[in-house]
XYZ file of C-alpha atoms in Angstrom:
574
model
C 2.687 -3.428 -4.308
C 4.095 -6.659 -5.713
C 2.493 -7.683 -9.001
C 2.158 -11.048 -10.642
C 3.307 -10.674 -14.245
C 1.454 -12.604 -16.907
C 2.848 -12.862 -20.400
C 1.887 -15.292 -23.145
C 4.384 -15.156 -26.033
C 2.660 -15.162 -29.444
C 2.360 -18.492 -31.219
C 3.743 -18.847 -34.775
C 0.203 -18.527 -36.188
C -0.431 -15.373 -34.104
C 2.851 -13.908 -35.353
C 1.823 -14.664 -38.937
C -1.591 -13.040 -38.387
C 0.021 -9.916 -36.924
C 2.459 -9.695 -39.838
C -0.386 -9.999 -42.376
C -2.468 -7.286 -40.653
C 0.600 -5.040 -40.350
C 1.185 -5.218 -44.105
C -2.454 -4.348 -44.832
C -2.624 -1.262 -42.601
C 1.005 -0.124 -42.804
C 2.103 -0.539 -39.206
C 4.635 -2.612 -37.268
C 3.854 -6.250 -36.375
C 3.943 -5.179 -32.694
C 1.155 -2.636 -33.216
C -0.813 -5.185 -35.248
C -0.489 -7.750 -32.454
C -1.838 -5.183 -29.960
C -4.854 -4.698 -32.217
C -5.441 -8.447 -32.513
C -5.308 -8.765 -28.692
C -8.236 -6.314 -28.650
C -10.214 -8.409 -31.111
C -9.430 -6.106 -34.042
C -8.344 -8.394 -36.858
C -9.299 -6.706 -40.153
C -8.305 -3.614 -42.068
C -11.787 -2.089 -41.763
C -12.097 -2.694 -38.010
C -8.589 -1.233 -37.521
C -9.641 1.959 -39.296
C -12.788 2.196 -37.153
C -10.708 1.697 -34.019
C -8.077 4.301 -34.849
C -10.555 6.804 -36.303
C -13.828 6.535 -34.333
C -16.660 8.215 -36.238
C -19.722 9.879 -34.729
C -21.635 8.546 -37.718
C -21.090 5.043 -36.289
C -22.993 5.789 -33.073
C -25.837 3.329 -32.497
C -29.352 4.413 -33.405
C -30.749 5.599 -30.031
C -34.218 4.292 -30.892
C -32.891 0.743 -30.551
C -33.000 1.299 -26.788
C -36.142 0.002 -25.077
C -38.688 2.775 -24.310
C -36.759 5.437 -26.253
C -39.714 6.210 -28.522
C -41.982 6.455 -25.450
C -39.516 8.760 -23.687
C -39.224 11.097 -26.677
C -43.004 11.212 -27.100
C -43.485 12.046 -23.399
C -40.862 14.820 -23.585
C -42.434 16.228 -26.753
C -45.856 16.201 -25.078
C -44.481 18.001 -22.022
C -42.925 20.702 -24.157
C -46.030 20.985 -26.290
C -48.211 21.427 -23.198
C -45.643 23.815 -21.665
C -45.288 21.596 -18.601
C -42.535 22.377 -16.126
C -39.676 19.861 -16.469
C -37.157 19.015 -13.759
C -33.791 17.409 -14.599
C -32.852 15.370 -11.526
C -29.548 13.538 -11.001
C -27.136 11.825 -8.666
C -24.521 13.898 -6.841
C -21.429 12.205 -8.321
C -19.525 13.048 -11.530
C -21.725 10.851 -13.706
C -24.969 12.280 -12.326
C -23.846 15.912 -12.384
C -22.459 15.754 -15.933
C -25.639 13.978 -17.083
C -27.862 16.671 -15.579
C -25.700 19.432 -17.065
C -25.794 17.773 -20.513
C -29.566 17.283 -20.670
C -30.327 20.685 -19.117
C -27.951 22.583 -21.417
C -29.311 20.892 -24.532
C -33.019 21.258 -23.750
C -32.611 24.815 -22.488
C -31.767 25.862 -26.036
C -35.318 24.959 -27.113
C -37.413 25.209 -23.950
C -37.386 27.630 -21.022
C -39.764 26.064 -18.461
C -37.038 23.799 -17.116
C -35.038 23.425 -13.913
C -32.509 21.011 -12.378
C -32.113 19.388 -8.988
C -29.351 17.460 -7.204
C -30.264 15.869 -3.842
C -28.130 16.639 -0.801
C -26.083 13.536 0.066
C -26.291 14.242 3.811
C -29.851 15.533 4.089
C -31.627 13.441 1.438
C -29.376 10.515 0.562
C -29.077 8.704 -2.747
C -31.669 8.772 -5.516
C -35.218 10.111 -5.468
C -35.985 11.834 -2.162
C -39.267 13.035 -0.635
C -37.691 16.469 -0.298
C -36.916 16.463 -4.019
C -40.490 15.450 -4.830
C -41.817 18.187 -2.554
C -39.655 20.709 -4.399
C -41.019 19.404 -7.715
C -44.623 19.662 -6.508
C -44.151 23.162 -5.075
C -42.610 24.447 -8.319
C -45.313 22.926 -10.522
C -43.212 20.181 -12.128
C -45.142 17.639 -14.213
C -42.211 15.667 -15.671
C -38.951 14.615 -14.024
C -36.093 13.308 -16.140
C -33.905 11.421 -13.679
C -30.313 10.567 -14.592
C -27.798 8.065 -13.170
C -30.310 6.819 -10.589
C -34.005 5.972 -10.260
C -34.041 2.359 -11.453
C -34.859 1.171 -7.912
C -37.035 4.104 -6.814
C -40.267 2.073 -6.967
C -42.042 3.589 -3.955
C -40.881 7.145 -4.633
C -41.960 7.125 -8.290
C -45.304 5.565 -7.314
C -45.790 8.404 -4.812
C -44.826 10.985 -7.437
C -47.542 9.598 -9.672
C -50.153 10.433 -6.991
C -48.852 14.015 -7.170
C -49.388 14.105 -10.934
C -45.658 13.885 -11.709
C -44.320 11.556 -14.409
C -40.785 10.165 -14.544
C -38.447 9.323 -17.399
C -35.706 7.192 -15.856
C -32.256 7.306 -17.504
C -30.057 4.894 -15.561
C -27.281 2.376 -16.148
C -27.258 0.538 -12.826
C -28.393 -3.074 -12.624
C -32.203 -3.183 -12.193
C -34.133 -5.434 -9.823
C -36.778 -7.889 -11.030
C -39.376 -5.171 -10.334
C -38.894 -1.780 -11.957
C -40.612 1.525 -11.170
C -43.893 2.556 -12.806
C -42.348 5.348 -14.863
C -43.532 6.838 -18.144
C -40.332 5.418 -19.690
C -37.245 3.594 -18.441
C -34.049 3.985 -20.460
C -31.475 1.512 -19.202
C -29.432 -0.758 -21.508
C -29.070 -3.237 -18.622
C -32.809 -3.941 -18.600
C -33.253 -7.672 -19.211
C -35.799 -6.889 -21.949
C -33.568 -4.323 -23.693
C -31.817 -5.409 -26.906
C -29.689 -2.246 -27.261
C -26.373 -3.568 -28.676
C -24.110 -1.855 -26.131
C -24.769 -2.418 -22.429
C -21.981 -0.416 -20.791
C -23.099 3.201 -21.155
C -22.626 5.436 -18.119
C -25.522 7.551 -16.811
C -24.387 10.560 -18.825
C -24.161 8.292 -21.881
C -27.799 7.245 -21.443
C -28.736 10.930 -21.146
C -26.806 11.652 -24.335
C -28.616 8.883 -26.216
C -31.937 10.365 -25.039
C -30.963 13.794 -26.359
C -29.691 12.213 -29.583
C -33.093 10.570 -30.063
C -34.948 13.801 -29.171
C -32.842 15.738 -31.703
C -33.394 13.120 -34.407
C -37.152 13.109 -33.797
C -37.391 16.893 -33.956
C -35.103 17.512 -36.931
C -32.377 19.129 -34.821
C -28.929 18.743 -36.465
C -26.609 16.334 -34.670
C -23.968 19.084 -34.700
C -25.917 20.793 -31.890
C -24.997 17.860 -29.614
C -21.248 17.927 -30.307
C -20.444 20.753 -27.804
C -21.832 18.511 -25.036
C -19.451 15.625 -25.724
C -16.847 16.978 -23.286
C -19.299 16.066 -20.508
C -19.570 12.519 -21.895
C -15.790 12.061 -21.902
C -15.497 13.255 -18.306
C -18.273 10.930 -17.195
C -16.905 7.873 -19.031
C -13.456 8.350 -17.489
C -14.656 9.145 -13.964
C -17.247 6.359 -13.802
C -14.671 3.793 -15.030
C -16.917 2.169 -17.627
C -15.408 0.175 -20.533
C -13.830 2.452 -23.144
C -14.966 0.268 -26.019
C -17.461 0.506 -28.915
C -20.040 3.275 -28.237
C -18.104 4.607 -25.230
C -14.898 4.772 -27.275
C -16.581 6.937 -29.908
C -18.094 9.259 -27.280
C -14.837 9.446 -25.286
C -12.672 10.025 -28.388
C -14.756 12.942 -29.638
C -15.431 14.167 -26.098
C -11.698 14.470 -25.460
C -11.336 16.293 -28.763
C -14.006 18.751 -27.616
C -12.430 19.049 -24.164
C -9.050 19.899 -25.686
C -10.182 22.138 -28.529
C -13.340 23.885 -27.369
C -14.435 23.010 -23.829
C -17.541 24.519 -22.292
C -17.089 27.575 -20.069
C -17.455 25.520 -16.893
C -15.013 22.853 -18.037
C -12.544 25.508 -19.155
C -12.601 26.980 -15.646
C -11.975 23.559 -14.047
C -9.129 22.909 -16.497
C -7.629 26.285 -15.521
C -7.870 25.533 -11.786
C -6.245 22.114 -12.356
C -3.272 23.743 -14.082
C -3.960 21.837 -17.306
C -4.439 24.816 -19.625
C -2.363 24.354 -22.770
C -1.812 20.635 -22.139
C -3.307 17.733 -24.042
C -5.891 16.381 -21.592
C -6.154 12.587 -21.336
C -8.560 10.172 -19.662
C -5.993 9.890 -16.866
C -6.153 13.667 -16.308
C -9.932 13.404 -15.983
C -9.696 10.531 -13.484
C -7.112 12.158 -11.236
C -7.652 15.908 -11.694
C -10.933 16.993 -13.297
C -13.128 14.211 -11.904
C -12.226 14.588 -8.222
C -12.943 18.307 -8.353
C -16.311 17.788 -10.046
C -17.099 15.185 -7.373
C -15.922 17.312 -4.467
C -18.977 19.509 -3.871
C -21.264 16.451 -3.760
C -18.921 14.746 -1.307
C -18.467 17.737 0.989
C -21.631 19.860 0.583
C -24.133 19.752 -2.292
C -23.556 18.534 -5.842
C -25.820 21.265 -7.228
C -22.849 23.618 -7.016
C -21.078 21.423 -9.550
C -23.985 21.621 -12.005
C -24.150 25.392 -11.453
C -20.515 25.478 -12.564
C -20.958 23.133 -15.530
C -23.854 25.164 -17.005
C -22.304 28.591 -16.302
C -21.968 30.885 -19.328
C -19.678 33.605 -17.915
C -16.025 32.606 -17.569
C -15.155 34.894 -14.634
C -18.128 33.569 -12.675
C -17.232 30.002 -13.660
C -13.634 30.514 -12.527
C -14.826 31.756 -9.138
C -17.078 28.709 -8.793
C -14.284 26.374 -9.928
C -11.962 27.762 -7.254
C -14.684 27.183 -4.657
C -15.058 23.579 -5.826
C -11.262 23.239 -5.674
C -11.403 24.270 -1.997
C -13.899 21.462 -1.409
C -11.463 19.083 -3.072
C -8.639 20.130 -0.743
C -10.924 19.516 2.262
C -11.900 16.146 0.786
C -8.248 15.138 0.378
C -7.505 15.917 4.030
C -10.504 13.895 5.248
C -9.749 11.090 2.782
C -6.153 10.820 4.026
C -7.196 10.840 7.686
C -9.946 8.230 7.179
C -7.668 5.952 5.149
C -5.023 6.104 7.887
C -7.652 5.229 10.509
C -8.940 2.358 8.376
C -5.420 1.017 7.873
C -4.834 1.070 11.613
C -8.016 -0.948 12.166
C -6.921 -3.562 9.624
C -3.483 -3.801 11.246
C -4.996 -4.218 14.717
C -7.523 -6.876 13.736
C -5.308 -9.885 13.104
C -8.163 -11.948 11.612
C -8.674 -9.439 8.771
C -5.197 -10.234 7.423
C -6.317 -13.768 6.644
C -9.778 -12.986 5.254
C -10.602 -12.564 1.590
C -12.640 -9.377 2.171
C -12.528 -6.253 4.324
C -15.614 -4.711 6.007
C -14.886 -1.668 8.183
C -17.133 0.853 9.904
C -16.869 3.917 12.106
C -19.740 6.151 13.126
C -17.604 9.303 12.729
C -16.489 8.727 9.148
C -17.836 11.151 6.559
C -20.474 9.675 4.273
C -19.235 11.445 1.149
C -15.720 9.996 1.381
C -16.329 6.330 2.294
C -16.325 5.299 -1.376
C -12.867 6.785 -1.933
C -11.556 5.093 1.218
C -13.017 1.755 0.046
C -11.165 2.217 -3.262
C -7.900 3.007 -1.463
C -8.197 -0.064 0.779
C -8.967 -2.260 -2.236
C -5.751 -1.040 -3.855
C -3.722 -1.584 -0.659
C -5.047 -5.005 0.384
C -6.369 -6.221 -2.975
C -9.581 -7.609 -1.546
C -13.254 -6.661 -2.041
C -13.882 -3.930 0.521
C -16.904 -2.368 2.217
C -16.606 0.865 4.233
C -19.589 2.040 6.317
C -20.473 5.021 8.472
C -23.406 5.803 10.759
C -26.529 7.739 9.825
C -28.867 7.605 12.818
C -29.842 3.973 13.324
C -28.530 3.072 9.888
C -25.171 2.164 8.378
C -24.538 3.545 4.930
C -21.508 3.111 2.746
C -19.798 1.799 -0.346
C -18.278 -1.416 -1.655
C -15.411 -1.646 -4.131
C -13.936 -4.661 -5.860
C -10.828 -6.179 -7.407
C -10.498 -7.068 -11.084
C -12.728 -9.930 -12.152
C -14.883 -10.097 -9.014
C -18.535 -8.967 -9.144
C -19.083 -7.139 -5.849
C -22.661 -6.282 -6.896
C -23.565 -9.978 -6.765
C -21.771 -10.302 -3.420
C -23.845 -7.460 -1.938
C -26.995 -8.797 -3.593
C -26.488 -12.129 -1.781
C -27.127 -10.212 1.479
C -30.155 -8.322 0.147
C -32.573 -9.768 2.753
C -30.822 -7.683 5.418
C -30.258 -4.557 3.298
C -32.628 -1.589 3.253
C -31.222 -0.379 -0.056
C -28.386 -1.126 -2.451
C -27.435 -0.380 -6.029
C -24.535 -0.127 -8.416
C -22.596 -2.318 -10.812
C -19.820 -4.909 -10.969
C -17.047 -2.963 -9.253
C -18.860 -0.336 -7.160
C -21.976 -0.574 -4.990
C -23.712 1.703 -2.495
C -25.634 0.099 0.361
C -27.697 0.844 3.472
C -28.525 -1.466 6.380
C -29.355 -1.239 10.080
C -26.367 -0.299 12.221
C -26.958 -3.266 14.528
C -26.804 -5.679 11.558
C -23.217 -4.876 10.549
C -21.650 -7.881 12.309
C -24.043 -10.323 10.637
C -23.604 -8.582 7.284
C -19.818 -8.780 7.549
C -19.995 -12.517 8.205
C -22.376 -13.139 5.286
C -20.380 -10.958 2.892
C -17.140 -12.677 3.871
C -18.673 -16.116 3.322
C -19.815 -15.163 -0.185
C -16.441 -13.678 -1.125
C -14.551 -16.648 0.307
C -16.538 -19.067 -1.840
C -16.509 -17.017 -5.071
C -13.149 -15.206 -5.182
C -10.538 -17.118 -7.201
C -6.966 -17.387 -5.960
C -5.776 -15.503 -9.060
C -8.007 -12.560 -8.084
C -6.310 -12.245 -4.691
C -3.116 -10.756 -6.067
C -2.610 -7.775 -8.371
C -1.729 -8.799 -11.906
C 0.132 -6.982 -14.668
C -0.723 -8.286 -18.119
C 2.370 -7.840 -20.268
C 1.605 -7.277 -23.957
C 5.136 -7.740 -25.281
C 8.790 -8.022 -24.277
C 10.924 -5.251 -25.798
C 14.554 -4.249 -26.018
C 15.188 -0.530 -25.535
C 16.201 -0.203 -29.203
C 12.585 -1.106 -30.110
C 11.236 1.952 -28.242
C 11.163 4.677 -30.863
C 9.182 7.870 -31.412
C 7.278 6.097 -34.151
C 6.222 3.392 -31.710
C 5.187 6.008 -29.157
C 3.138 7.852 -31.769
C 1.487 4.581 -32.845
C 0.621 3.772 -29.225
C -0.963 7.209 -28.760
C -3.463 6.247 -31.480
C -4.820 3.535 -29.159
C -6.168 6.241 -26.832
C -8.528 6.931 -25.159
C -7.560 4.305 -22.613
C -9.629 2.716 -19.893
C -11.271 -0.585 -18.962
C -11.476 -2.832 -22.035
C -8.709 -0.819 -23.702
C -5.900 -0.598 -21.181
C -2.612 1.072 -21.991
C -0.250 -1.525 -23.474
C 2.219 -2.812 -20.877
C 5.687 -3.969 -21.820
C 8.640 -5.487 -20.034
C 12.363 -5.348 -20.610
C 14.645 -7.922 -19.025
C 18.137 -7.460 -17.576
C 18.392 -3.691 -17.273
C 20.889 -1.774 -15.137
C 21.221 1.630 -13.568
C 23.130 3.849 -15.998
C 24.487 5.808 -13.047
C 22.089 8.741 -12.778
C 19.075 7.091 -11.101
C 17.969 8.885 -7.937
C 15.190 9.098 -5.391
C 12.862 12.112 -5.879
C 9.586 13.518 -4.513
C 8.532 15.561 -1.508
C 8.886 12.516 0.730
C 11.553 10.794 -1.366
C 8.982 8.196 -2.425
C 9.658 8.014 -6.183
C 12.641 7.007 -8.328
C 13.846 8.906 -11.396
C 15.649 6.323 -13.484
C 18.316 6.287 -16.167
C 18.572 2.705 -17.405
C 20.544 0.708 -19.934
C 19.553 -2.722 -21.225
C 22.079 -5.507 -21.566
C 21.044 -6.490 -25.107
C 21.053 -3.282 -27.112
C 23.023 -0.946 -24.781
C 20.394 1.728 -25.395
C 19.656 4.167 -22.538
C 16.113 5.074 -21.458
C 14.791 7.401 -18.778
C 11.848 6.464 -16.588
C 9.864 7.270 -13.480
C 8.732 4.757 -10.859
C 6.111 6.300 -8.594
C 5.997 5.107 -4.986
C 8.771 2.538 -5.468
C 11.669 4.103 -3.568
C 12.070 0.828 -1.653
C 13.809 -0.533 -4.782
C 16.395 2.271 -4.919
C 19.070 0.460 -2.929
C 18.905 -2.619 -5.157
C 19.002 -0.464 -8.309
C 22.106 1.407 -7.127
C 23.845 -1.914 -6.369
C 24.443 -2.309 -10.117
C 22.669 -5.663 -10.193
C 20.339 -6.550 -13.079
C 16.565 -6.268 -12.802
C 13.439 -6.508 -14.982
C 10.921 -3.693 -15.439
C 7.256 -3.597 -16.450
C 6.115 -0.265 -17.870
C 4.034 1.837 -20.214
C 5.576 4.138 -22.823
C 4.747 7.801 -22.238
C 5.559 11.216 -23.607
C 7.425 13.391 -21.100
C 5.120 16.410 -20.694
C 7.973 18.577 -19.408
C 10.227 17.699 -22.352
C 7.771 17.597 -25.231
C 8.436 14.738 -27.603
C 10.836 12.909 -25.306
C 10.016 9.312 -24.441
C 9.736 8.306 -20.808
C 8.938 4.906 -19.331
C 6.352 4.921 -16.551
C 7.511 1.928 -14.568
C 4.804 -0.035 -12.787
C 6.987 -2.724 -11.248
C 10.661 -3.485 -10.652
C 11.750 -7.074 -10.150
C 15.266 -8.278 -9.313
C 16.359 -10.885 -11.842
C 16.961 -13.495 -9.126
C 13.225 -13.416 -8.283
C 12.291 -14.901 -11.670
């Protein structure tokens, strides 16, 4: 993938501001400038950023309906009503259900949980789920990571004598369900200061409010923060403000004292004894937690996350790992098929969006394939499969483009849709796909900026290799946890050369292990460039090139600095 590099050198006033902040907090001007880029300009805000405090979490009762939700839960427990914790089948939904169930189970026994079957019931509140609730005597359902659009289903539940507390973070419609309480910071009438909580985060705030109302020490919630960190990373929500605090302390919990279920997943991933990062969650823990919902039933994931016996949890984690291996095979096959379709359809190469469908594609994997295609073609992408007379699937987007609004523009022909800026699920009639594709393409064509049609690397600073020290690496580690809104700092170094030891590596010889020297300082640095073996011949020609990279710690040589190189550009291309 060829990136467009963007770099704005600091102005004299910006350099002066960085120098002043650096003197106040005792860091380098480079680190201070990285803080200022993130809107952190004072000594006090720098301390809050580097040392997030649980005491700074927002009062949960500032969220609309929180007092109503806590009262309804207290009433249910007081009347000994049966409570059902109901959630979506993805990572966010499963971790949210596990969090709320594990916390409430400590104080109340008449409680159960339910995850709908993706293939049998579909997304959100299902009639089958309501039948299960009725048959088991449920009077209150706490629904997590979905429910904000379940108007008809929640109305029907009310006729059965079942109340709902909705805990969701997806964008609501103008009409919302008639629930006992709706907790969603994206409600237009909600003044909660932070809008970007994930579903598990909303569930956490509910439990925080319940604990506060009932005099339960906040310390009882801390063991559940590992679930919050996993959800924040996997759902790709901004790692800023409230989410940064939850992710920071959740990672601490995940590394120091994970729950039994999480410990088993960590063991299966081969991460035991390593410092787990948000990246590890995204690429190792998250996919395994997602796998049972994609391949079979997400309830197996919750069973694992709430398990109290390690041997049993390890057995369940290995079973989930098998699902993940199956998912990877199907994912690879579907992506290859999708790529072949794009290559065959000449017109798609010139369009600003991609809409693909195949009646044999697996419903649980279309979202991953949409993400892969978005990365390959860098265009908003919709991937659909057949479910009877219906088409169901997922949309994914590129940076800066709101695919939710694009899907919403076609709502008159959709039977259902929901999601947020970069990821949407949708359902329509199979026979309407051609019309939908045309409408979606028209919207994207008129709203997608030219700059959004090519992948961009935002360079934070230009460095010489002599500037890359262990102190700098340690300072950069303090910026973690990373994610949207707090990306890893990217740097570039100009005019570097192969030091002589660079070589192609990997099972399929797809990566490059680099030993580089820069022309200015004559310092040597090692690096890894994943999936960039096409540049190997140029590198070995001894000609100069520029690199864009992040600064990492080599996990195999603890303490050693390694550059993770995102892009290699021959100097003559400047």
